[in-house]
XYZ file of C-alpha atoms in Angstrom:
565
model
C 4.029 5.460 70.945
C 3.214 7.233 67.411
C 0.860 6.939 65.372
C 1.005 4.573 62.436
C 1.269 5.401 59.056
C -1.582 4.565 56.350
C 0.288 3.756 52.953
C -1.563 4.656 49.536
C -4.222 6.866 51.265
C -4.893 10.994 50.775
C -6.699 12.837 53.097
C -9.220 14.488 51.767
C -8.716 17.778 50.123
C -4.827 16.938 50.117
C -2.879 17.163 47.218
C -1.297 13.601 46.029
C 2.400 14.239 45.313
C 3.316 13.758 41.821
C 3.504 15.445 38.485
C 0.785 17.640 37.507
C -2.316 15.908 35.938
C -2.629 17.885 31.960
C -5.779 17.246 29.677
C -8.198 16.947 32.425
C -11.997 18.438 31.954
C -10.690 21.337 34.077
C -7.526 22.176 33.060
C -6.976 25.868 31.254
C -6.292 26.008 28.155
C -3.660 28.652 26.243
C -5.523 30.484 23.905
C -4.151 30.569 20.191
C -2.407 33.804 20.876
C -0.608 32.558 23.443
C 0.915 29.840 21.714
C 4.365 30.286 20.746
C 5.252 27.592 17.842
C 2.506 29.184 15.988
C 2.158 32.381 16.516
C 6.325 33.147 16.425
C 6.509 30.221 13.292
C 3.916 32.677 11.530
C 5.195 36.267 12.024
C 8.233 34.625 10.389
C 6.941 33.279 7.104
C 4.823 36.684 6.755
C 8.515 38.332 7.486
C 10.738 36.065 4.900
C 8.277 37.439 2.546
C 7.969 41.295 3.058
C 11.869 41.280 3.250
C 12.540 39.543 0.380
C 9.638 41.490 -1.705
C 11.546 44.387 -0.437
C 15.273 43.080 -1.729
C 13.051 42.430 -5.183
C 11.867 46.162 -5.386
C 15.920 47.218 -4.634
C 17.068 45.281 -7.353
C 14.340 45.678 -10.020
C 12.171 48.587 -9.141
C 14.348 50.780 -7.900
C 16.249 50.595 -11.170
C 13.363 51.363 -13.206
C 12.503 53.784 -11.621
C 16.078 55.805 -11.881
C 16.953 55.480 -7.840
C 20.731 55.124 -6.827
C 22.618 54.182 -9.796
C 23.282 50.370 -9.790
C 26.647 49.223 -7.986
C 24.979 51.007 -4.904
C 21.782 48.273 -5.406
C 23.335 45.737 -5.938
C 25.820 46.536 -2.893
C 22.950 47.528 -0.537
C 21.134 44.465 -1.343
C 24.328 41.921 -0.880
C 25.447 43.639 2.654
C 21.639 43.800 3.453
C 21.627 39.916 3.264
C 25.177 39.759 4.788
C 23.706 41.110 7.713
C 20.326 38.753 7.872
C 22.230 35.815 7.827
C 25.147 37.337 10.024
C 22.337 38.681 12.560
C 20.363 34.318 12.269
C 24.005 32.816 13.274
C 23.717 35.303 16.135
C 20.177 34.215 17.464
C 20.345 30.928 16.597
C 22.560 30.407 18.911
C 20.750 31.834 22.243
C 17.994 30.413 24.008
C 14.548 30.502 22.122
C 16.343 31.785 18.957
C 15.909 29.030 16.253
C 13.080 30.028 15.335
C 13.876 34.395 14.675
C 17.652 32.455 13.383
C 16.225 30.250 10.790
C 13.774 33.180 9.253
C 16.911 35.883 9.651
C 19.025 33.266 7.721
C 17.099 32.487 5.097
C 15.975 36.050 4.358
C 20.008 36.734 3.680
C 20.182 33.769 2.152
C 17.637 34.011 -0.216
C 17.952 37.680 -0.553
C 21.777 37.168 -1.827
C 20.273 34.232 -4.277
C 18.431 37.148 -6.204
C 21.305 39.194 -5.719
C 23.096 37.091 -8.230
C 20.519 36.381 -10.514
C 19.707 40.138 -10.934
C 23.816 40.789 -11.440
C 23.386 38.449 -14.221
C 20.260 38.982 -15.668
C 19.787 42.176 -15.255
C 22.978 44.719 -15.148
C 25.163 41.737 -17.008
C 28.130 42.070 -14.746
C 29.069 38.407 -14.509
C 28.818 35.834 -17.429
C 26.217 32.730 -17.450
C 28.075 29.892 -16.446
C 30.067 32.415 -13.935
C 26.297 33.704 -12.140
C 25.295 30.587 -12.568
C 28.687 29.138 -10.789
C 27.664 31.976 -7.774
C 24.309 30.842 -7.110
C 25.457 27.675 -7.212
C 27.593 28.424 -4.145
C 24.935 30.830 -2.310
C 22.184 28.174 -2.639
C 24.964 25.292 -1.307
C 25.531 27.553 1.584
C 22.303 28.113 2.390
C 21.215 24.096 2.108
C 24.832 23.694 3.773
C 23.827 25.552 6.262
C 20.522 23.695 6.786
C 22.204 20.577 6.548
C 24.457 21.912 9.774
C 21.185 23.292 12.272
C 19.195 20.066 10.696
C 16.424 22.329 10.074
C 14.089 21.555 6.622
C 12.272 25.136 7.164
C 15.964 26.710 6.529
C 16.223 24.862 3.392
C 12.553 25.139 2.172
C 12.703 28.998 3.310
C 15.651 29.647 0.904
C 14.775 27.233 -1.713
C 10.834 28.962 -1.753
C 11.846 32.326 -1.750
C 14.731 32.123 -4.227
C 12.161 30.288 -6.390
C 9.455 31.892 -6.228
C 10.790 35.671 -6.364
C 13.136 34.865 -9.144
C 10.276 35.382 -12.237
C 10.641 39.059 -10.657
C 14.202 39.669 -11.086
C 14.175 37.447 -14.980
C 12.441 35.403 -17.235
C 12.933 33.648 -20.140
C 15.866 30.620 -20.057
C 17.544 32.180 -18.183
C 15.002 31.668 -15.273
C 15.356 28.171 -16.051
C 18.676 28.233 -15.766
C 18.944 29.603 -12.354
C 16.008 27.904 -11.164
C 17.590 24.898 -12.259
C 20.392 25.215 -10.011
C 18.108 25.081 -7.159
C 16.792 22.067 -7.923
C 20.020 20.899 -8.867
C 21.615 21.975 -5.454
C 18.878 19.909 -2.979
C 20.095 16.389 -3.866
C 22.904 16.187 -2.336
C 21.281 17.492 1.043
C 18.133 15.586 0.261
C 20.392 11.832 0.276
C 21.279 12.914 3.590
C 17.993 13.848 5.507
C 14.674 12.837 4.306
C 13.116 16.208 3.903
C 9.575 15.341 1.812
C 9.021 19.813 1.836
C 12.078 19.832 -0.345
C 10.952 17.637 -3.035
C 7.581 19.918 -3.802
C 9.923 23.363 -3.534
C 13.172 22.117 -5.972
C 10.462 20.697 -8.314
C 7.559 22.072 -8.701
C 8.722 26.030 -9.496
C 11.393 24.479 -11.730
C 8.820 22.044 -13.764
C 5.763 24.922 -14.116
C 8.483 27.691 -15.441
C 9.615 25.424 -17.915
C 5.545 24.432 -19.035
C 5.214 27.930 -19.636
C 8.114 28.598 -20.923
C 7.562 25.646 -22.953
C 3.715 26.947 -24.214
C 5.081 30.349 -25.040
C 7.178 29.246 -28.055
C 4.949 26.787 -28.833
C 2.152 28.577 -29.313
C 4.592 31.911 -30.649
C 7.117 31.372 -34.139
C 10.533 31.651 -31.080
C 13.778 31.101 -33.351
C 15.449 27.758 -33.475
C 18.215 28.164 -30.777
C 15.658 29.115 -28.107
C 13.777 26.676 -29.109
C 17.239 24.095 -28.806
C 17.777 25.718 -25.444
C 14.914 24.960 -24.041
C 14.941 21.317 -25.045
C 18.187 21.249 -22.853
C 16.253 23.013 -19.310
C 13.907 20.115 -20.281
C 16.324 17.606 -20.897
C 18.418 18.808 -17.577
C 15.439 18.683 -15.325
C 14.803 15.298 -16.376
C 18.231 14.047 -15.131
C 18.297 15.403 -12.241
C 14.748 14.308 -11.122
C 16.001 10.764 -12.544
C 19.569 11.076 -10.789
C 17.786 12.742 -7.146
C 14.936 10.210 -7.239
C 16.820 7.195 -8.209
C 19.780 8.223 -4.936
C 17.199 8.909 -2.476
C 14.602 5.808 -3.158
C 17.502 3.442 -3.098
C 18.641 4.421 -0.028
C 14.806 5.550 1.557
C 12.866 2.723 0.033
C 9.533 4.313 1.566
C 10.245 7.917 0.359
C 7.600 8.314 -2.547
C 8.020 12.067 -2.127
C 10.970 11.373 -4.173
C 9.154 8.876 -6.940
C 6.525 11.516 -6.901
C 8.877 14.885 -7.758
C 10.899 12.557 -10.350
C 7.489 11.673 -12.045
C 6.707 16.069 -11.930
C 10.396 16.049 -13.573
C 9.894 14.202 -16.254
C 5.979 16.138 -17.278
C 8.924 18.958 -19.083
C 10.292 16.480 -21.521
C 7.053 15.249 -22.611
C 5.289 18.528 -23.839
C 9.212 19.248 -25.017
C 8.006 17.903 -28.721
C 5.418 20.804 -28.547
C 8.012 22.452 -30.079
C 9.082 20.854 -33.054
C 7.929 19.745 -36.473
C 6.537 16.381 -36.684
C 8.990 14.788 -37.492
C 11.579 15.795 -34.964
C 8.960 15.533 -32.286
C 8.820 12.224 -33.003
C 12.612 11.636 -32.841
C 12.404 13.737 -29.778
C 10.159 11.259 -27.921
C 11.174 8.107 -28.949
C 14.658 8.664 -27.418
C 13.273 10.335 -24.147
C 10.825 7.174 -24.920
C 13.632 4.706 -24.789
C 15.963 6.128 -22.354
C 13.039 5.647 -19.841
C 11.856 2.211 -20.949
C 15.627 1.184 -20.936
C 15.328 2.513 -17.182
C 12.391 0.152 -16.319
C 13.358 -2.607 -18.362
C 16.283 -2.726 -15.983
C 14.452 -3.536 -12.825
C 12.593 -6.777 -15.089
C 16.201 -8.539 -16.001
C 17.560 -10.124 -12.844
C 20.690 -9.810 -13.310
C 20.781 -5.867 -14.073
C 18.172 -6.052 -11.001
C 20.814 -7.131 -8.441
C 23.678 -4.886 -10.035
C 22.018 -1.626 -10.562
C 18.772 -1.954 -8.009
C 16.734 -0.155 -9.764
C 13.909 1.091 -6.962
C 10.076 -0.410 -7.873
C 8.632 3.161 -7.640
C 11.148 4.594 -9.692
C 10.513 2.170 -12.290
C 7.135 2.438 -12.422
C 7.492 6.142 -13.177
C 9.511 5.458 -15.366
C 7.844 2.896 -17.240
C 4.416 5.507 -17.206
C 6.447 8.266 -18.204
C 8.585 6.275 -20.807
C 4.747 4.908 -22.426
C 3.990 8.218 -22.506
C 6.423 9.381 -24.589
C 6.172 6.540 -26.855
C 2.796 7.617 -27.697
C 4.019 11.025 -28.864
C 6.475 8.968 -31.040
C 3.526 6.712 -32.734
C 2.079 9.969 -33.248
C 4.285 11.604 -34.625
C 5.920 8.761 -37.153
C 1.830 7.728 -38.716
C -0.898 8.820 -40.381
C -4.736 8.222 -39.299
C -4.462 5.285 -40.866
C -1.269 4.072 -40.209
C -1.865 4.757 -36.145
C -3.296 1.879 -35.509
C -0.617 -0.665 -36.801
C 1.839 1.037 -34.377
C -0.238 0.955 -31.622
C -0.688 -2.652 -31.955
C 3.113 -3.222 -32.773
C 3.386 -1.516 -28.894
C 1.090 -3.312 -27.594
C 2.615 -6.942 -28.411
C 5.188 -6.174 -27.198
C 4.095 -5.486 -23.848
C 1.256 -8.315 -23.506
C 4.891 -10.517 -24.996
C 6.782 -8.772 -22.178
C 4.061 -8.914 -19.577
C 3.311 -12.848 -20.395
C 6.968 -14.031 -19.959
C 7.857 -12.392 -16.703
C 4.057 -12.440 -15.153
C 4.246 -8.145 -14.444
C 0.409 -7.547 -13.596
C 2.009 -3.860 -14.483
C 3.170 -4.419 -18.329
C 0.149 -6.270 -18.794
C -1.671 -2.817 -17.630
C 0.337 -0.914 -20.558
C -0.228 -3.406 -23.169
C -4.242 -2.835 -22.538
C -4.070 0.460 -22.982
C -1.929 0.565 -25.905
C -4.698 -1.735 -27.293
C -7.837 0.307 -26.376
C -5.935 3.208 -28.005
C -4.960 1.435 -30.804
C -8.233 -0.376 -31.561
C -9.608 3.220 -30.888
C -7.455 4.663 -33.683
C -8.697 1.543 -35.628
C -12.636 1.445 -35.355
C -12.271 5.353 -36.918
C -11.471 4.200 -39.806
C -12.896 0.438 -39.915
C -16.253 1.446 -38.789
C -19.399 -0.847 -38.326
C -20.494 1.514 -41.125
C -17.424 1.032 -43.442
C -18.051 -2.711 -43.176
C -21.442 -2.758 -43.725
C -21.159 -0.403 -47.271
C -19.433 -0.807 -50.322
C -19.044 2.531 -51.010
C -17.828 3.710 -47.380
C -15.748 0.486 -47.015
C -13.948 1.460 -51.006
C -12.943 4.846 -50.063
C -11.457 3.929 -46.347
C -10.271 0.683 -46.460
C -6.982 -1.489 -48.178
C -3.451 -2.386 -47.231
C -3.388 -0.377 -44.284
C -6.445 -1.464 -42.959
C -5.619 -5.044 -43.882
C -2.438 -4.978 -42.114
C -3.868 -3.405 -39.024
C -6.746 -5.850 -38.921
C -3.890 -8.704 -38.967
C -2.313 -7.151 -36.274
C -5.621 -6.672 -33.824
C -5.889 -10.180 -33.920
C -2.208 -11.273 -33.119
C -2.512 -8.841 -29.926
C -6.028 -10.273 -29.456
C -4.443 -13.907 -28.850
C -1.271 -12.495 -27.298
C -3.782 -11.144 -24.575
C -5.644 -14.184 -23.662
C -2.337 -16.162 -23.604
C -0.760 -12.970 -20.932
C -4.120 -12.872 -18.878
C -3.754 -16.548 -18.716
C -0.349 -16.259 -16.954
C -1.596 -13.742 -14.745
C -1.418 -14.565 -11.191
C -4.654 -14.661 -9.749
C -6.497 -15.646 -12.991
C -9.289 -18.632 -12.338
C -8.912 -21.103 -15.026
C -12.238 -22.215 -16.504
C -13.817 -19.939 -13.953
C -15.837 -16.884 -14.734
C -13.076 -14.656 -15.482
C -11.751 -16.820 -17.877
C -15.346 -17.825 -19.714
C -15.529 -14.007 -20.243
C -11.961 -13.558 -21.488
C -13.142 -15.616 -24.210
C -16.265 -14.252 -24.524
C -14.768 -10.212 -25.259
C -11.516 -12.242 -27.082
C -14.099 -14.214 -29.888
C -16.336 -11.237 -31.022
C -13.165 -8.812 -30.553
C -11.759 -11.747 -33.097
C -14.893 -11.915 -35.064
C -14.717 -8.301 -35.927
C -10.976 -7.812 -37.100
C -11.468 -11.431 -38.936
C -13.421 -9.088 -40.910
C -12.023 -5.980 -40.991
C -9.131 -8.567 -42.437
C -10.921 -10.336 -45.253
C -12.557 -7.186 -47.024
C -10.058 -5.122 -46.870
C -7.845 -7.743 -48.439
C -10.763 -8.103 -50.688
C -10.658 -4.501 -51.604
C -6.948 -4.157 -51.895
C -6.639 -7.223 -54.121
C -8.372 -4.438 -56.773
C -11.571 -7.263 -57.474
C -14.806 -5.594 -58.163
C -15.910 -8.064 -56.321
C -13.793 -7.872 -53.430
C -16.374 -6.490 -51.051
C -18.777 -9.164 -51.682
C -15.593 -12.246 -51.875
C -14.267 -10.447 -48.338
C -17.480 -10.625 -46.440
C -18.067 -14.765 -48.374
C -14.665 -15.045 -46.957
C -15.499 -13.755 -43.414
C -17.963 -15.600 -42.624
C -16.653 -19.604 -43.886
C -13.913 -17.948 -41.793
C -16.346 -17.745 -38.729
C -17.855 -20.642 -39.515
C -14.319 -22.650 -39.739
C -13.340 -21.429 -36.085
C -16.034 -22.111 -34.509
C -15.695 -25.780 -36.010
C -12.120 -25.951 -34.850
C -13.292 -24.706 -31.498
C -16.005 -27.325 -30.845
C -13.735 -30.115 -31.752
C -11.433 -29.158 -29.745
C -13.587 -28.920 -26.821
C -15.349 -32.353 -27.787
C -11.194 -33.349 -27.714
C -11.195 -32.646 -24.352
C -14.015 -33.548 -22.870
C -13.136 -36.561 -20.620
C -10.028 -35.138 -20.734
C -10.975 -31.330 -18.376
C -14.198 -30.639 -18.064
C -13.428 -26.820 -17.666
C -11.694 -26.459 -20.823
C -13.423 -28.207 -22.958
C -16.660 -25.913 -20.915
C -14.911 -22.815 -22.501
C -14.587 -24.402 -26.081
C -17.763 -25.520 -26.488
C -19.656 -22.038 -25.324
C -17.122 -20.100 -27.326
C -17.560 -22.341 -30.213
C -21.307 -22.295 -30.139
C -21.374 -18.409 -29.748
C -18.774 -17.955 -33.104
C -21.515 -20.730 -34.530
C -24.908 -18.201 -33.238
C -22.994 -15.185 -35.227
C -22.137 -16.619 -38.112
C -25.568 -17.915 -38.790
C -26.682 -14.842 -38.107
C -24.353 -13.176 -40.428
C -24.706 -15.647 -43.008
C -28.343 -15.028 -42.878
C -29.157 -11.324 -41.430
C -26.309 -9.519 -43.760
C -24.950 -12.225 -46.918
C -28.125 -13.408 -48.090
C -29.333 -9.662 -48.567
C -25.368 -8.749 -49.822
C -23.852 -11.894 -51.414
C -24.648 -13.113 -54.687
C -24.223 -15.758 -57.294
C -21.781 -18.148 -56.979
C -20.098 -15.928 -54.198
C -23.035 -16.355 -51.656
C -23.888 -20.086 -52.808
C -20.034 -20.874 -52.155
C -20.840 -19.150 -48.438
C -24.371 -20.924 -47.761
C -22.665 -24.332 -49.206
C -19.246 -24.128 -46.723
C -20.912 -23.092 -44.133
C -23.627 -25.340 -44.257
C -20.309 -28.912 -44.825
C -18.970 -27.426 -41.689
C -22.715 -27.141 -39.468
C -22.877 -30.776 -40.334
C -19.717 -31.829 -39.406
C -19.845 -30.353 -36.051
C -23.116 -31.430 -35.552
C -22.091 -35.270 -36.101
C -19.132 -34.971 -34.257
C -20.880 -33.287 -31.222
C -23.667 -36.077 -31.092
C -20.758 -38.802 -31.322
C -18.631 -37.210 -28.501
C -21.699 -37.343 -26.934
C -23.131 -40.730 -27.401
C -19.543 -42.186 -26.473
C -19.386 -40.282 -23.134
C -23.128 -41.887 -22.083
C -21.876 -45.657 -23.422
C -18.641 -45.254 -21.273
C -20.726 -43.701 -18.584
C -23.022 -47.037 -18.427
C -20.577 -49.085 -18.925
C -18.454 -47.675 -15.707
C -21.670 -47.895 -13.899
C -22.602 -51.944 -15.398
C -19.534 -52.693 -14.243
C -19.069 -55.245 -11.137
C -17.689 -53.499 -7.882
C -14.203 -55.033 -6.819
């Protein structure tokens, strides 16, 4: 008779079958210096850097010291690079040879790229066009090998090694050209692979090099030819960034790194206007702004949006960069007195589109231009200038009058746009705040407009007449708001509340101006006219106000006395 077997019970001291338990409290931890992945990668990256520095020393420092001849140096560099690539390919195919093969191949390909740079820029053996073509082939071979091996580190090491060490081989425009080649070469690879680190190493070096070159040229006195070549380089960087970002983000909608790389590539061309005199700079900035804003606008038109399919992140970056370029153009074509006019016109355009499209982003651009325009206007038309006749006559005129009229248009467009945006509570606190701010800004703009027109007319009392007209307009606007609110008292309580509140606020402001400023500043018939007209408007508003509420009370009593059905 056999012994019965007990299932599911493990005798004490006997380890159950199965895989070993990992991560337990008593499991031994591998020391960091024995972790193959971390240490091997660190050693490989260090080896790539040190070896490439040696290649640069062979190509440049040996030439400066007179060691060997040009041909031995170039041939030695080419042979050494080819040998590294060959060994890397062999090592990669063996067990555990992935890290070593990638590092060796990356060193060899980057070294070959630096050899081509030296042959073109230092020795002049290749025409620049031919040299750039050969460099493009070398870089394409490197990233192609990385694509075949499915190795982002290989592509990053090739591009980073060549980009970081190229400035030690050459500089100026030749360096920019070779860095642009690296930026261009990576675009097809990133269409096939989502390699975010490759975005950084292909974009950051060329952007920094272009900015440094532009800064040096702007501070110094570069030749005209060099200036236009720098502009061409900036255009190439921006174009590659736009096309690459557009294609990549359209294929992978969540690729925000590609959108950031495009944003970075726009910076050199935004800085390029500093190379030119004022009107040429405004032309460059204006053309760039038109191109970028056209890209952004394609995403808003329904039919074009379906046809072109501009990704949202690319459209946003294009809109932001285009807005900066447009600001540069506005500054370039205007003076201090006319700058607010240009800024307010742009703000009107943005706010109009935002209101029609119900776009918060476009509204934000309009608000930003409004704020910048208001600050520029406030530099000239300060409260001191409005209150002092001598200063007003020195600073104010036709341009400030036109700026004030445009400011009023921007205020109206801003209120209309804000009320159309989703999320605005009708009759709530947000809308009340909006109307209060708009009322205050409108009062200031009206005063600036009337005083500027009075001064521009050339009349001896233009300043005084302008202030008198401002007070009358204030009170007329307040009366209109009160009458509008009373008319809507029984229709919409929220609208009536806003209108009556705004009207009473402006009425108080008009009376304060009348007694605190006009009484002391105005004289003669102008002061009499101001007091008479404001008084009549007050009587009209008060009479209509009392009658409206009396009618509302009578209507309520009649409804209460009516018999119930």
